[in-house]
mmCIF file of C-alpha atoms and ligand atoms in Angstrom:
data_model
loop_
_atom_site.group_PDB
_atom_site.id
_atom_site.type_symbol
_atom_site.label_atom_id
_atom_site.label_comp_id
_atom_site.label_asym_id
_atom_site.label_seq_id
_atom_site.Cartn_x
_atom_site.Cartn_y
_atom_site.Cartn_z
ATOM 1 C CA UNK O 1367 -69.035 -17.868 -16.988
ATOM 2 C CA UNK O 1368 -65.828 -19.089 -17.581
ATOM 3 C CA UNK O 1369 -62.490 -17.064 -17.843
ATOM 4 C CA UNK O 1370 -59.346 -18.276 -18.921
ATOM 5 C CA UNK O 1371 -56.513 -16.411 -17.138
ATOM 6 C CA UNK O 1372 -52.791 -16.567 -15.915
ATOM 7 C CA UNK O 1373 -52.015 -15.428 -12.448
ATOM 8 C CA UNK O 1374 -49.236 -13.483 -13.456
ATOM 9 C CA UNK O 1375 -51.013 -11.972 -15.988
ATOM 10 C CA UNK O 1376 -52.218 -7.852 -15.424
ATOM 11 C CA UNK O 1377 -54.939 -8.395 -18.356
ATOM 12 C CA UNK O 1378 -56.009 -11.305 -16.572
ATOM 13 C CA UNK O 1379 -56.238 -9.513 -13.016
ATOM 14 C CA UNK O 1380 -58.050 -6.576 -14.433
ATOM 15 C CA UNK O 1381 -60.978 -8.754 -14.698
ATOM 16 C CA UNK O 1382 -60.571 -11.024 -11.997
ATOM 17 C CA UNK O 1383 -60.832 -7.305 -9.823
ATOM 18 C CA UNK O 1384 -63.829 -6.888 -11.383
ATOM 19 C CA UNK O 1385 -65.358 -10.040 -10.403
ATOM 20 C CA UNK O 1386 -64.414 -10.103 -7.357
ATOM 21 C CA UNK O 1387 -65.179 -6.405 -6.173
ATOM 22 C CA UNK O 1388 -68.853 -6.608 -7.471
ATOM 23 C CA UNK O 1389 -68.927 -10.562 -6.193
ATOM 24 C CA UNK O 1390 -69.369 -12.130 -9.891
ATOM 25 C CA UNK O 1391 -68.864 -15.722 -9.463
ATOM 26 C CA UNK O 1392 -66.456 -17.156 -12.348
ATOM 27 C CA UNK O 1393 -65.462 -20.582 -13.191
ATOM 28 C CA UNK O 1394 -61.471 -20.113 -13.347
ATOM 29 C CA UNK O 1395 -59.654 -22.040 -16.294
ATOM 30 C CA UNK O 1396 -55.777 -21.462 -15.834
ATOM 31 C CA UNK O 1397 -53.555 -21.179 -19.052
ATOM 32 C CA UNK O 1398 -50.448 -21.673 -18.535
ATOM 33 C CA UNK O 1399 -48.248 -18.885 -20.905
ATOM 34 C CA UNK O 1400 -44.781 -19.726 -19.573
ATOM 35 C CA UNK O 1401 -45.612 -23.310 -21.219
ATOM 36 C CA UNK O 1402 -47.157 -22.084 -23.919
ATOM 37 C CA UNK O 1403 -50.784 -23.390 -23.788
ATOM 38 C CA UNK O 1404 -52.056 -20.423 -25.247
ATOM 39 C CA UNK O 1405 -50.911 -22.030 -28.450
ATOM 40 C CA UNK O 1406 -52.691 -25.237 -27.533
ATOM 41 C CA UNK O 1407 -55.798 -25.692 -30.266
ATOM 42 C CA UNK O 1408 -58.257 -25.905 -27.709
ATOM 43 C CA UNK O 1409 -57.240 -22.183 -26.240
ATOM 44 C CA UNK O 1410 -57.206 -20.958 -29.766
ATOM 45 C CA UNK O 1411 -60.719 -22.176 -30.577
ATOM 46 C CA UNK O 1412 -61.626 -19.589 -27.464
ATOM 47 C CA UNK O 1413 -59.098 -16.584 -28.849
ATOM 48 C CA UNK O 1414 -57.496 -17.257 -31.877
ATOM 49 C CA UNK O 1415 -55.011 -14.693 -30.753
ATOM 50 C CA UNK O 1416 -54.116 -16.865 -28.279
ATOM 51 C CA UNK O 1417 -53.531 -14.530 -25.453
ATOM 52 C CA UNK O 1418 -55.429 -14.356 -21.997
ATOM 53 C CA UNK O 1419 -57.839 -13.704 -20.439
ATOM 54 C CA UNK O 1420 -60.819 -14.519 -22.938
ATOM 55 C CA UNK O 1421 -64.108 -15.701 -21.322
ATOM 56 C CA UNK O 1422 -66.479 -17.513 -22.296
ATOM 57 C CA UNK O 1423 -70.503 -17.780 -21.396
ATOM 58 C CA UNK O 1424 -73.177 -19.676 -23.076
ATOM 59 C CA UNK O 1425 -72.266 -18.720 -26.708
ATOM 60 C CA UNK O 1426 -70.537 -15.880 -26.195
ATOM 61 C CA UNK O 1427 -66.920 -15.878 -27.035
ATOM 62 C CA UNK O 1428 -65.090 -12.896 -25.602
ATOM 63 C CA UNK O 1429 -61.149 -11.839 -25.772
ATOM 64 C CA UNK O 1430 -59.918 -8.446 -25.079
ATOM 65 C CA UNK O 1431 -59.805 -7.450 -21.385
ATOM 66 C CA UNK O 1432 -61.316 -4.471 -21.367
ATOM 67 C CA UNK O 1433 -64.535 -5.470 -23.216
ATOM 68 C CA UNK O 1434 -64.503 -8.828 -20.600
ATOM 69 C CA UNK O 1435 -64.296 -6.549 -17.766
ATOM 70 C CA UNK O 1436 -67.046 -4.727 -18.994
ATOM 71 C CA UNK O 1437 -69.386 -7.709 -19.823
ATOM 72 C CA UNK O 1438 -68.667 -8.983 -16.403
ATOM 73 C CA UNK O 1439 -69.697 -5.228 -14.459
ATOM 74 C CA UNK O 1440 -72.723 -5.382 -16.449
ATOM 75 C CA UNK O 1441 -73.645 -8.451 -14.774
ATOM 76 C CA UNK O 1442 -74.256 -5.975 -11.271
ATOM 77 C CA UNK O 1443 -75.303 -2.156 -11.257
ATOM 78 C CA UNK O 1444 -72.500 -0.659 -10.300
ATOM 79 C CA UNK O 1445 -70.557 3.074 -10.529
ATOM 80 C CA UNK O 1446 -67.567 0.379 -11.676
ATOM 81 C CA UNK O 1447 -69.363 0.881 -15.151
ATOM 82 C CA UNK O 1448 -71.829 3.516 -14.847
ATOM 83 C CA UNK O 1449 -74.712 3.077 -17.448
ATOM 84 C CA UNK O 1450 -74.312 7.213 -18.144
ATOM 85 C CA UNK O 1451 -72.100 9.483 -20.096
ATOM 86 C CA UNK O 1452 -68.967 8.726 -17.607
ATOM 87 C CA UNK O 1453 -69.031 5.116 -19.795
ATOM 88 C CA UNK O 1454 -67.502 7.404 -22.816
ATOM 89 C CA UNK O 1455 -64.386 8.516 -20.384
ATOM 90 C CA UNK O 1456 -63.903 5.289 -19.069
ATOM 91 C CA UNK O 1457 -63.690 4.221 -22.609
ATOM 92 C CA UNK O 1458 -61.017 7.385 -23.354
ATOM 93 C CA UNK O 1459 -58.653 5.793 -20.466
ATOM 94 C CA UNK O 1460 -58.890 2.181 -21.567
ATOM 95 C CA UNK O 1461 -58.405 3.060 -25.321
ATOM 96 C CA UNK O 1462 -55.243 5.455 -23.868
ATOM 97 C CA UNK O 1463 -54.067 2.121 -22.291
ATOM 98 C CA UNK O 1464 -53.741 -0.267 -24.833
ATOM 99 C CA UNK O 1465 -52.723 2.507 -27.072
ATOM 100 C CA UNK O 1466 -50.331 4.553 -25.227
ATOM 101 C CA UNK O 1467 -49.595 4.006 -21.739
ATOM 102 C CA UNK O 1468 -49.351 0.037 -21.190
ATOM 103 C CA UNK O 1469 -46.853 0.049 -24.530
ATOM 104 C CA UNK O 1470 -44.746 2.403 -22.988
ATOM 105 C CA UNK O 1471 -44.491 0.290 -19.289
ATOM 106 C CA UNK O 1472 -44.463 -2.948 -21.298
ATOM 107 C CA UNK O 1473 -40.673 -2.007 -22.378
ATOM 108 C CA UNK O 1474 -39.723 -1.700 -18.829
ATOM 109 C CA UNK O 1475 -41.085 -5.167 -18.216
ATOM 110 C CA UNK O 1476 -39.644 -6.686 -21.599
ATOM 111 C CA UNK O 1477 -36.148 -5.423 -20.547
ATOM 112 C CA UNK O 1478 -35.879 -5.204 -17.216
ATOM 113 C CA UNK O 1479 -38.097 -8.375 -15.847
ATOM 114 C CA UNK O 1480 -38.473 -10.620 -18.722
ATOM 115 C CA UNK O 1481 -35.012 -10.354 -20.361
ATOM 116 C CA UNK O 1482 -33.187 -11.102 -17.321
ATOM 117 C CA UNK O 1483 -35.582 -14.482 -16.127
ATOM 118 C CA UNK O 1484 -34.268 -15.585 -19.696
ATOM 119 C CA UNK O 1485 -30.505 -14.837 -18.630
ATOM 120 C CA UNK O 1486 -30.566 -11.955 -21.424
ATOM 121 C CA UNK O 1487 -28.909 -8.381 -20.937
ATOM 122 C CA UNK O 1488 -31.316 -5.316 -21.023
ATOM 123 C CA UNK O 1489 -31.336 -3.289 -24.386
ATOM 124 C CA UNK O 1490 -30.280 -0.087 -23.152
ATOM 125 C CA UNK O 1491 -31.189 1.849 -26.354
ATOM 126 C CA UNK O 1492 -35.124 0.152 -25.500
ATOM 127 C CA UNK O 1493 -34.937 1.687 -22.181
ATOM 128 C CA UNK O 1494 -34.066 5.115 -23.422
ATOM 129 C CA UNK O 1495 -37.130 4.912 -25.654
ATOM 130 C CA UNK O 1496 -39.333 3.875 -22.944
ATOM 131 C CA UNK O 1497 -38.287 6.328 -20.551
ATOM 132 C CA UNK O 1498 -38.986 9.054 -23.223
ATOM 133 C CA UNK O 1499 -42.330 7.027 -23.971
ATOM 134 C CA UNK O 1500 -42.846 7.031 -20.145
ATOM 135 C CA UNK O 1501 -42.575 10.518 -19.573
ATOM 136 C CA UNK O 1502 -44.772 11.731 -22.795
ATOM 137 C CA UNK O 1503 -47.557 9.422 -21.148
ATOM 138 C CA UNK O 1504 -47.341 9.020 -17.301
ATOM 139 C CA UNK O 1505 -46.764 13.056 -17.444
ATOM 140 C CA UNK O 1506 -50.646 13.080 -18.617
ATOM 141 C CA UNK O 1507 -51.780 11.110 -16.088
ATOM 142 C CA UNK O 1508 -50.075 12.503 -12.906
ATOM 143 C CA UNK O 1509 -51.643 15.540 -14.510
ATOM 144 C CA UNK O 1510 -54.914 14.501 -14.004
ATOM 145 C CA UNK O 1511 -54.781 12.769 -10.610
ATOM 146 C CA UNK O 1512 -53.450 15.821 -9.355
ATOM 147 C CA UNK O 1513 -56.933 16.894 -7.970
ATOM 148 C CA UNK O 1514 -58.708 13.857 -8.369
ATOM 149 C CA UNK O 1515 -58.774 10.150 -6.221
ATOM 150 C CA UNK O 1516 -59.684 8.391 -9.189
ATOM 151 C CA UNK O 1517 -59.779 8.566 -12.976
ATOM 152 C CA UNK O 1518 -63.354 9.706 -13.733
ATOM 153 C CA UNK O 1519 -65.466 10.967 -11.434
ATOM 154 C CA UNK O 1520 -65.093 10.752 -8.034
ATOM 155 C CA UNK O 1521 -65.634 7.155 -7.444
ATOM 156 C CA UNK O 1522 -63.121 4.025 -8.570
ATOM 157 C CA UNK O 1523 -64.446 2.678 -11.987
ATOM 158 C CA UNK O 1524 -63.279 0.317 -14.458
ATOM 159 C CA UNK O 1525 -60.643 2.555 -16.062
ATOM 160 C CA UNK O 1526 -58.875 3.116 -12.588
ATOM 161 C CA UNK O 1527 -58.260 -0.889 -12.849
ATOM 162 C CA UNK O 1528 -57.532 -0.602 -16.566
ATOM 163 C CA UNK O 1529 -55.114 1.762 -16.822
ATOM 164 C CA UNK O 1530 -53.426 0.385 -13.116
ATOM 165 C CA UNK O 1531 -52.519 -2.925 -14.252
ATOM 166 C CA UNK O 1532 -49.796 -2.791 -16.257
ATOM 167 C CA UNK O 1533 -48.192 -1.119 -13.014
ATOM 168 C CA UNK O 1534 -48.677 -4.063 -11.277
ATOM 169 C CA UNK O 1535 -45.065 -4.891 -11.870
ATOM 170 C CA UNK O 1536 -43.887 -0.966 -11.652
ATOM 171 C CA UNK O 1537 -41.231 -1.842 -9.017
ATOM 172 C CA UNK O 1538 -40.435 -5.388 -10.358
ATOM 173 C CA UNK O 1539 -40.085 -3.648 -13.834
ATOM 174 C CA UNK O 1540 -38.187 -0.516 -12.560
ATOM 175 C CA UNK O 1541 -41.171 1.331 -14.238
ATOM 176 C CA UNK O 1542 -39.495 5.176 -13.271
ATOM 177 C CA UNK O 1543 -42.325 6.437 -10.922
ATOM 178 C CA UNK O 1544 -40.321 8.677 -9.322
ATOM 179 C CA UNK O 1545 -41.586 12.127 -10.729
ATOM 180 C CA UNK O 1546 -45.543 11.092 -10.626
ATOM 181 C CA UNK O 1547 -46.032 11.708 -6.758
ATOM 182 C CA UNK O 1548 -50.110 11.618 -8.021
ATOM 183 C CA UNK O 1549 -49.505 8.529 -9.939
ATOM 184 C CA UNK O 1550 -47.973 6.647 -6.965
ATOM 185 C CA UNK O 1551 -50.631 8.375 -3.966
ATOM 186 C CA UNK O 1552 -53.401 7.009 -6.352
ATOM 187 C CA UNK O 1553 -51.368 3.299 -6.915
ATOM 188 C CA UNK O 1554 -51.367 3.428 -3.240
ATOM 189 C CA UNK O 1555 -55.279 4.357 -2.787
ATOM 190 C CA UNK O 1556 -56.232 1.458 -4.748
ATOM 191 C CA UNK O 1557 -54.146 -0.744 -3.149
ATOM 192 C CA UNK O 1558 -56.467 -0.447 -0.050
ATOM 193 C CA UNK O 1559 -59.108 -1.892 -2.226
ATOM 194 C CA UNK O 1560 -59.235 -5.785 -1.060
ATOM 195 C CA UNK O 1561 -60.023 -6.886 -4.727
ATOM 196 C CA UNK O 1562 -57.398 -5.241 -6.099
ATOM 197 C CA UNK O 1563 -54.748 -6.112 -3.234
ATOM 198 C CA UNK O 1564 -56.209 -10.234 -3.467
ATOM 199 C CA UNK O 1565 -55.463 -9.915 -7.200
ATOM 200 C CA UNK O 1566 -51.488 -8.409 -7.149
ATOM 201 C CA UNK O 1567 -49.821 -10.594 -9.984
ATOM 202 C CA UNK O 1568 -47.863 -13.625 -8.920
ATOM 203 C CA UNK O 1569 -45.388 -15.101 -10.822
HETATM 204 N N1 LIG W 2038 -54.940 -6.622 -25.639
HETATM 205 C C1 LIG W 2038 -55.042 -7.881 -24.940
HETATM 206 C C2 LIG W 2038 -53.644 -8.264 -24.487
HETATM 207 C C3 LIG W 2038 -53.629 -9.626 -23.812
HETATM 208 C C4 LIG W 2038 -52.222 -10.016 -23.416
HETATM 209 O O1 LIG W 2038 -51.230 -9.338 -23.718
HETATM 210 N N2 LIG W 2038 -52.133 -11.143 -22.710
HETATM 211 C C5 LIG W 2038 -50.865 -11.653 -22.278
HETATM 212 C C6 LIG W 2038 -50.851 -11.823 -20.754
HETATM 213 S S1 LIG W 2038 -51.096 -10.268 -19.937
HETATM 214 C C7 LIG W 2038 -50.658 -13.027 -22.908
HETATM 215 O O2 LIG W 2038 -51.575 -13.819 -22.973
HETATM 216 N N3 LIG W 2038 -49.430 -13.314 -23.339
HETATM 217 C C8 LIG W 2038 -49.086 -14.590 -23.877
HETATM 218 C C9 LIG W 2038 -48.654 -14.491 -25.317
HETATM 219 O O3 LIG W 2038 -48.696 -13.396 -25.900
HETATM 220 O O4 LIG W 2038 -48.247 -15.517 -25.850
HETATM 221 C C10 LIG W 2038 -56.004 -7.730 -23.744
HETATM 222 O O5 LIG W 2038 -56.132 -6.612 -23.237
HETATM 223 O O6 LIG W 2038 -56.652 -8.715 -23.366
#
């Protein structure tokens, strides 16, 4: 199996966490985005979107990280991606991810990280949205980690890595944290997990 990934990238890490917490071997093909080789012809033939991490296996073409992370747990039984009824919550927090919460951090990281590395000032009017967006969205899930370790269940699973990505550059980003004490105990908890830890973005 091969997967195409950036080391700075949080898409990219959430399946490279998977992989390595369930011991999936996977033949690593860097891309480089800051150079653009996403755009390269041969990347595109893989995901015409041209964004990582896409994998590929036999004849199976695959882009999107949360269906690569869960064609990779499938490889191993695993509560990662229970095969039960919890699959249809993990699904609820990845879908709430991409939709919702990873939009909302991604303006802190457009304006506050990415902006400056190209010697641009932040838009302040963005960061006013995405502090309201923040606080609509990270409200919900300090909310729900207030009595639980992990997102479904009681044991990590592939939504815990989903939705925790993005925050991979929370302090980095500024990402305002400060109100979700449940949020940041939980960022912390996973943190302890080696595969998660051995992943942490690098630039
Ligand atoms: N929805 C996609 C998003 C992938 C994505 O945003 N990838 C970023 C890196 S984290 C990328 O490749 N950016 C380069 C570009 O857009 O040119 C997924 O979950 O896989």
């Amino acid at each position: 199996m091969k997967l195409y990934h950036h080391p700075a990238s949080p898409n990219s890490r959430k399946v490279l966490a998977v992989a390595k917490h369930l011991g999936v071997p996977l033949d690593l093909e860097r891309v480089d985005i800051m150079k653009g080789e996403q755009q390269g012809a041969a990347f595109l033939a893989v995901n015409p979107n041209g964004m990582v991490p896409a994998l590929v296996d036999g004849d199976l073409r695959l882009w999107e990280s949360n269906a690569i992370m869960a064609y990779v747990a499938g490889k191993k039984d695993s509560a990662l991606w229970p095969r039960s009824d919890a699959r249809y919550d993990i699904m609820r927090w990845q879908s709430w991810e991409l939709a919702h919460f990873g939009p909302a951090c991604s303006i802190f990281i457009a304006e506050n990280m990415i902006k400056p590395m190209m010697g641009q000032e932040p838009d302040k009017a963005r960061l006013d949205e995405g502090r309201k967006e923040l606080a609509r969205f990270a409200g919900v899930l300090d909310a729900h980690l207030t009595s639980r370790a992990y997102l479904v269940g009681d044991a990590l699973t592939l939504a815990d890595f989903s939705v925790a990505a993005v925050l991979g550059y929370a302090s980095a980003a500024k990402i305002p944290l400060g109100d979700y004490a449940s949020v940041r105990k939980w960022l912390g908890r996973l943190d302890e997990i080696p595969a998660w830890k051995e992943t942490a973005p690098q630039g």
